[in-house]
């Protein structure tokens, strides 16, 4: 499936002429194909469906709200590395219970926010971080799913 193609020597995305779009919005700009993203997501989801695996989009790869929202609407979770990315994923409509928090150097405030929101999992990067999560979870009277890296 190709949603980008040439018509009369001009590049198009989903039948929209990109040079005309550039004239309207200026350059540089990013152009995404919702149908291409959806098609590829569905192919991946179908390929792994029997495994019980959940797809979690790495928000750091592209935090464009429209992209994150589209993938979330298709069922994707989110893999975030900061409170900002966590807030962005939730603003895009991804429920907290489909969000994983990864990355080194998570602050106490970020961890407390994630725990308070009830995210799916925190990926623990160190013994110190484990102790912080344990303390915060006890204070919040919450059970927190973790993975050790």
PDB file of C-alpha atoms in Angstrom:
ATOM      1  CA  UNK A   1       0.000   0.000   0.000  1.00  0.00           C
ATOM      2  CA  UNK A   2       1.409   3.379  -0.966  1.00  0.00           C
ATOM      3  CA  UNK A   3      -0.384   6.548  -0.018  1.00  0.00           C
ATOM      4  CA  UNK A   4       2.460   8.650  -1.416  1.00  0.00           C
ATOM      5  CA  UNK A   5       2.722   8.664  -5.193  1.00  0.00           C
ATOM      6  CA  UNK A   6       3.547  10.831  -8.161  1.00  0.00           C
ATOM      7  CA  UNK A   7       0.793  12.206 -10.349  1.00  0.00           C
ATOM      8  CA  UNK A   8       1.863  14.167 -13.424  1.00  0.00           C
ATOM      9  CA  UNK A   9       5.372  14.416 -11.975  1.00  0.00           C
ATOM     10  CA  UNK A  10       4.217  15.907  -8.652  1.00  0.00           C
ATOM     11  CA  UNK A  11       4.364  14.100  -5.312  1.00  0.00           C
ATOM     12  CA  UNK A  12       0.985  13.511  -3.666  1.00  0.00           C
ATOM     13  CA  UNK A  13      -0.070  12.145  -0.289  1.00  0.00           C
ATOM     14  CA  UNK A  14      -3.554  10.658  -0.253  1.00  0.00           C
ATOM     15  CA  UNK A  15      -4.335  12.622  -3.440  1.00  0.00           C
ATOM     16  CA  UNK A  16      -3.131  15.926  -1.940  1.00  0.00           C
ATOM     17  CA  UNK A  17      -0.430  17.618  -4.000  1.00  0.00           C
ATOM     18  CA  UNK A  18       2.476  18.264  -1.639  1.00  0.00           C
ATOM     19  CA  UNK A  19       3.871  21.216  -3.599  1.00  0.00           C
ATOM     20  CA  UNK A  20       0.444  22.888  -3.375  1.00  0.00           C
ATOM     21  CA  UNK A  21       0.363  22.126   0.343  1.00  0.00           C
ATOM     22  CA  UNK A  22       3.854  23.621   0.735  1.00  0.00           C
ATOM     23  CA  UNK A  23       2.630  26.796  -0.954  1.00  0.00           C
ATOM     24  CA  UNK A  24      -0.250  26.979   1.552  1.00  0.00           C
ATOM     25  CA  UNK A  25       1.599  26.191   4.800  1.00  0.00           C
ATOM     26  CA  UNK A  26       5.198  27.070   3.994  1.00  0.00           C
ATOM     27  CA  UNK A  27       8.274  24.929   4.346  1.00  0.00           C
ATOM     28  CA  UNK A  28       9.621  22.960   5.963  1.00  0.00           C
ATOM     29  CA  UNK A  29       6.611  20.963   7.105  1.00  0.00           C
ATOM     30  CA  UNK A  30       5.753  17.392   8.017  1.00  0.00           C
ATOM     31  CA  UNK A  31       3.087  15.486   6.145  1.00  0.00           C
ATOM     32  CA  UNK A  32       1.689  12.289   7.617  1.00  0.00           C
ATOM     33  CA  UNK A  33      -0.681   9.845   6.003  1.00  0.00           C
ATOM     34  CA  UNK A  34      -3.378   8.770   8.438  1.00  0.00           C
ATOM     35  CA  UNK A  35      -4.363   5.898   6.175  1.00  0.00           C
ATOM     36  CA  UNK A  36      -0.751   4.661   5.946  1.00  0.00           C
ATOM     37  CA  UNK A  37      -0.317   4.829   9.730  1.00  0.00           C
ATOM     38  CA  UNK A  38      -3.615   3.035  10.257  1.00  0.00           C
ATOM     39  CA  UNK A  39      -2.818   0.367   7.649  1.00  0.00           C
ATOM     40  CA  UNK A  40       0.597  -0.389   9.140  1.00  0.00           C
ATOM     41  CA  UNK A  41      -0.714  -0.389  12.698  1.00  0.00           C
ATOM     42  CA  UNK A  42      -3.491  -2.828  11.794  1.00  0.00           C
ATOM     43  CA  UNK A  43      -1.038  -5.134   9.990  1.00  0.00           C
ATOM     44  CA  UNK A  44       1.233  -5.212  13.044  1.00  0.00           C
ATOM     45  CA  UNK A  45      -1.674  -5.684  15.469  1.00  0.00           C
ATOM     46  CA  UNK A  46      -3.019  -8.541  13.366  1.00  0.00           C
ATOM     47  CA  UNK A  47       0.395 -10.199  13.115  1.00  0.00           C
ATOM     48  CA  UNK A  48       0.845 -10.272  16.897  1.00  0.00           C
ATOM     49  CA  UNK A  49      -2.779 -10.731  17.951  1.00  0.00           C
ATOM     50  CA  UNK A  50      -2.386 -14.376  18.959  1.00  0.00           C
ATOM     51  CA  UNK A  51       0.518 -13.555  21.286  1.00  0.00           C
ATOM     52  CA  UNK A  52      -1.500 -11.366  23.639  1.00  0.00           C
ATOM     53  CA  UNK A  53       1.093  -8.627  23.157  1.00  0.00           C
ATOM     54  CA  UNK A  54       0.093  -5.000  23.529  1.00  0.00           C
ATOM     55  CA  UNK A  55       1.511  -2.356  21.223  1.00  0.00           C
ATOM     56  CA  UNK A  56       2.869   0.699  23.036  1.00  0.00           C
ATOM     57  CA  UNK A  57       3.880   3.579  20.776  1.00  0.00           C
ATOM     58  CA  UNK A  58       7.102   5.343  21.841  1.00  0.00           C
ATOM     59  CA  UNK A  59       5.912   8.923  22.170  1.00  0.00           C
ATOM     60  CA  UNK A  60       9.527  10.152  22.030  1.00  0.00           C
ATOM     61  CA  UNK A  61       9.683   8.899  18.423  1.00  0.00           C
ATOM     62  CA  UNK A  62       7.084  11.466  17.344  1.00  0.00           C
ATOM     63  CA  UNK A  63       4.969  13.328  19.868  1.00  0.00           C
ATOM     64  CA  UNK A  64       2.683  14.928  17.265  1.00  0.00           C
ATOM     65  CA  UNK A  65      -0.681  14.954  19.024  1.00  0.00           C
ATOM     66  CA  UNK A  66      -2.573  13.903  15.884  1.00  0.00           C
ATOM     67  CA  UNK A  67      -0.279  10.902  15.373  1.00  0.00           C
ATOM     68  CA  UNK A  68      -0.454   9.825  19.027  1.00  0.00           C
ATOM     69  CA  UNK A  69      -4.240  10.281  19.027  1.00  0.00           C
ATOM     70  CA  UNK A  70      -4.675   8.265  15.833  1.00  0.00           C
ATOM     71  CA  UNK A  71      -2.604   5.366  17.170  1.00  0.00           C
ATOM     72  CA  UNK A  72      -4.336   5.513  20.551  1.00  0.00           C
ATOM     73  CA  UNK A  73      -7.698   5.404  18.811  1.00  0.00           C
ATOM     74  CA  UNK A  74      -6.597   2.229  17.054  1.00  0.00           C
ATOM     75  CA  UNK A  75      -5.829   0.615  20.411  1.00  0.00           C
ATOM     76  CA  UNK A  76      -2.172   1.425  20.918  1.00  0.00           C
ATOM     77  CA  UNK A  77      -0.808   2.147  24.327  1.00  0.00           C
ATOM     78  CA  UNK A  78       2.049   4.586  24.879  1.00  0.00           C
ATOM     79  CA  UNK A  79       5.620   4.231  26.078  1.00  0.00           C
ATOM     80  CA  UNK A  80       6.666   7.519  27.693  1.00  0.00           C
ATOM     81  CA  UNK A  81       9.891   8.777  29.262  1.00  0.00           C
ATOM     82  CA  UNK A  82       8.719  11.936  31.025  1.00  0.00           C
ATOM     83  CA  UNK A  83       5.719  13.494  32.714  1.00  0.00           C
ATOM     84  CA  UNK A  84       5.322  15.734  29.682  1.00  0.00           C
ATOM     85  CA  UNK A  85       5.037  12.720  27.387  1.00  0.00           C
ATOM     86  CA  UNK A  86       2.668  11.058  29.858  1.00  0.00           C
ATOM     87  CA  UNK A  87       0.431  14.133  29.850  1.00  0.00           C
ATOM     88  CA  UNK A  88       0.635  14.304  26.045  1.00  0.00           C
ATOM     89  CA  UNK A  89      -0.389  10.656  25.663  1.00  0.00           C
ATOM     90  CA  UNK A  90      -3.364  11.174  27.974  1.00  0.00           C
ATOM     91  CA  UNK A  91      -4.301  14.413  26.167  1.00  0.00           C
ATOM     92  CA  UNK A  92      -4.302  12.371  22.948  1.00  0.00           C
ATOM     93  CA  UNK A  93      -6.879  10.060  24.497  1.00  0.00           C
ATOM     94  CA  UNK A  94      -4.706   7.132  25.521  1.00  0.00           C
ATOM     95  CA  UNK A  95      -5.992   5.873  28.877  1.00  0.00           C
ATOM     96  CA  UNK A  96      -3.475   5.818  31.722  1.00  0.00           C
ATOM     97  CA  UNK A  97      -3.920   2.063  32.070  1.00  0.00           C
ATOM     98  CA  UNK A  98      -2.350   1.632  28.602  1.00  0.00           C
ATOM     99  CA  UNK A  99       0.747   3.727  29.373  1.00  0.00           C
ATOM    100  CA  UNK A 100       4.227   2.458  30.277  1.00  0.00           C
ATOM    101  CA  UNK A 101       6.747   4.793  31.915  1.00  0.00           C
ATOM    102  CA  UNK A 102      10.331   4.036  30.888  1.00  0.00           C
ATOM    103  CA  UNK A 103      13.611   5.919  30.915  1.00  0.00           C
ATOM    104  CA  UNK A 104      16.344   6.851  33.324  1.00  0.00           C
ATOM    105  CA  UNK A 105      16.257   9.774  35.701  1.00  0.00           C
ATOM    106  CA  UNK A 106      12.547   9.893  36.499  1.00  0.00           C
ATOM    107  CA  UNK A 107      11.977  12.497  39.191  1.00  0.00           C
ATOM    108  CA  UNK A 108      10.012  11.846  42.374  1.00  0.00           C
ATOM    109  CA  UNK A 109       7.328  14.253  41.130  1.00  0.00           C
ATOM    110  CA  UNK A 110       7.070  12.429  37.789  1.00  0.00           C
ATOM    111  CA  UNK A 111       6.779   9.066  39.520  1.00  0.00           C
ATOM    112  CA  UNK A 112       4.165  10.406  41.948  1.00  0.00           C
ATOM    113  CA  UNK A 113       2.135  11.809  39.048  1.00  0.00           C
ATOM    114  CA  UNK A 114       2.330   8.519  37.123  1.00  0.00           C
ATOM    115  CA  UNK A 115       1.292   6.510  40.172  1.00  0.00           C
ATOM    116  CA  UNK A 116      -1.539   8.936  40.910  1.00  0.00           C
ATOM    117  CA  UNK A 117      -2.825   8.573  37.350  1.00  0.00           C
ATOM    118  CA  UNK A 118      -2.788   4.777  37.624  1.00  0.00           C
ATOM    119  CA  UNK A 119      -0.566   4.056  34.647  1.00  0.00           C
ATOM    120  CA  UNK A 120      -0.157   0.478  33.491  1.00  0.00           C
ATOM    121  CA  UNK A 121       3.511  -0.011  34.387  1.00  0.00           C
ATOM    122  CA  UNK A 122       6.687   1.714  35.498  1.00  0.00           C
ATOM    123  CA  UNK A 123       9.927   0.283  34.137  1.00  0.00           C
ATOM    124  CA  UNK A 124      12.409   0.480  36.999  1.00  0.00           C
ATOM    125  CA  UNK A 125      15.954   1.481  36.033  1.00  0.00           C
ATOM    126  CA  UNK A 126      17.761   1.304  39.393  1.00  0.00           C
ATOM    127  CA  UNK A 127      17.540   0.176  42.989  1.00  0.00           C
ATOM    128  CA  UNK A 128      17.058   3.797  44.052  1.00  0.00           C
ATOM    129  CA  UNK A 129      14.143   4.181  41.667  1.00  0.00           C
ATOM    130  CA  UNK A 130      12.631   0.950  42.994  1.00  0.00           C
ATOM    131  CA  UNK A 131      12.795   2.347  46.538  1.00  0.00           C
ATOM    132  CA  UNK A 132      11.177   5.615  45.384  1.00  0.00           C
ATOM    133  CA  UNK A 133       8.325   3.822  43.626  1.00  0.00           C
ATOM    134  CA  UNK A 134       7.744   1.557  46.630  1.00  0.00           C
ATOM    135  CA  UNK A 135       7.619   4.559  48.977  1.00  0.00           C
ATOM    136  CA  UNK A 136       5.320   6.573  46.699  1.00  0.00           C
ATOM    137  CA  UNK A 137       2.994   3.619  46.127  1.00  0.00           C
ATOM    138  CA  UNK A 138       2.705   3.006  49.859  1.00  0.00           C
ATOM    139  CA  UNK A 139       1.947   6.675  50.517  1.00  0.00           C
ATOM    140  CA  UNK A 140      -0.686   6.699  47.772  1.00  0.00           C
ATOM    141  CA  UNK A 141      -2.067   3.330  48.941  1.00  0.00           C
ATOM    142  CA  UNK A 142      -1.756   2.035  45.384  1.00  0.00           C
ATOM    143  CA  UNK A 143      -0.559  -1.154  43.791  1.00  0.00           C
ATOM    144  CA  UNK A 144       1.951  -0.369  41.059  1.00  0.00           C
ATOM    145  CA  UNK A 145       2.929  -2.772  38.297  1.00  0.00           C
ATOM    146  CA  UNK A 146       6.671  -2.603  37.625  1.00  0.00           C
ATOM    147  CA  UNK A 147       9.254  -4.194  35.374  1.00  0.00           C
ATOM    148  CA  UNK A 148      12.938  -4.335  36.248  1.00  0.00           C
ATOM    149  CA  UNK A 149      15.404  -3.334  33.556  1.00  0.00           C
TER     150      UNK A 149
END
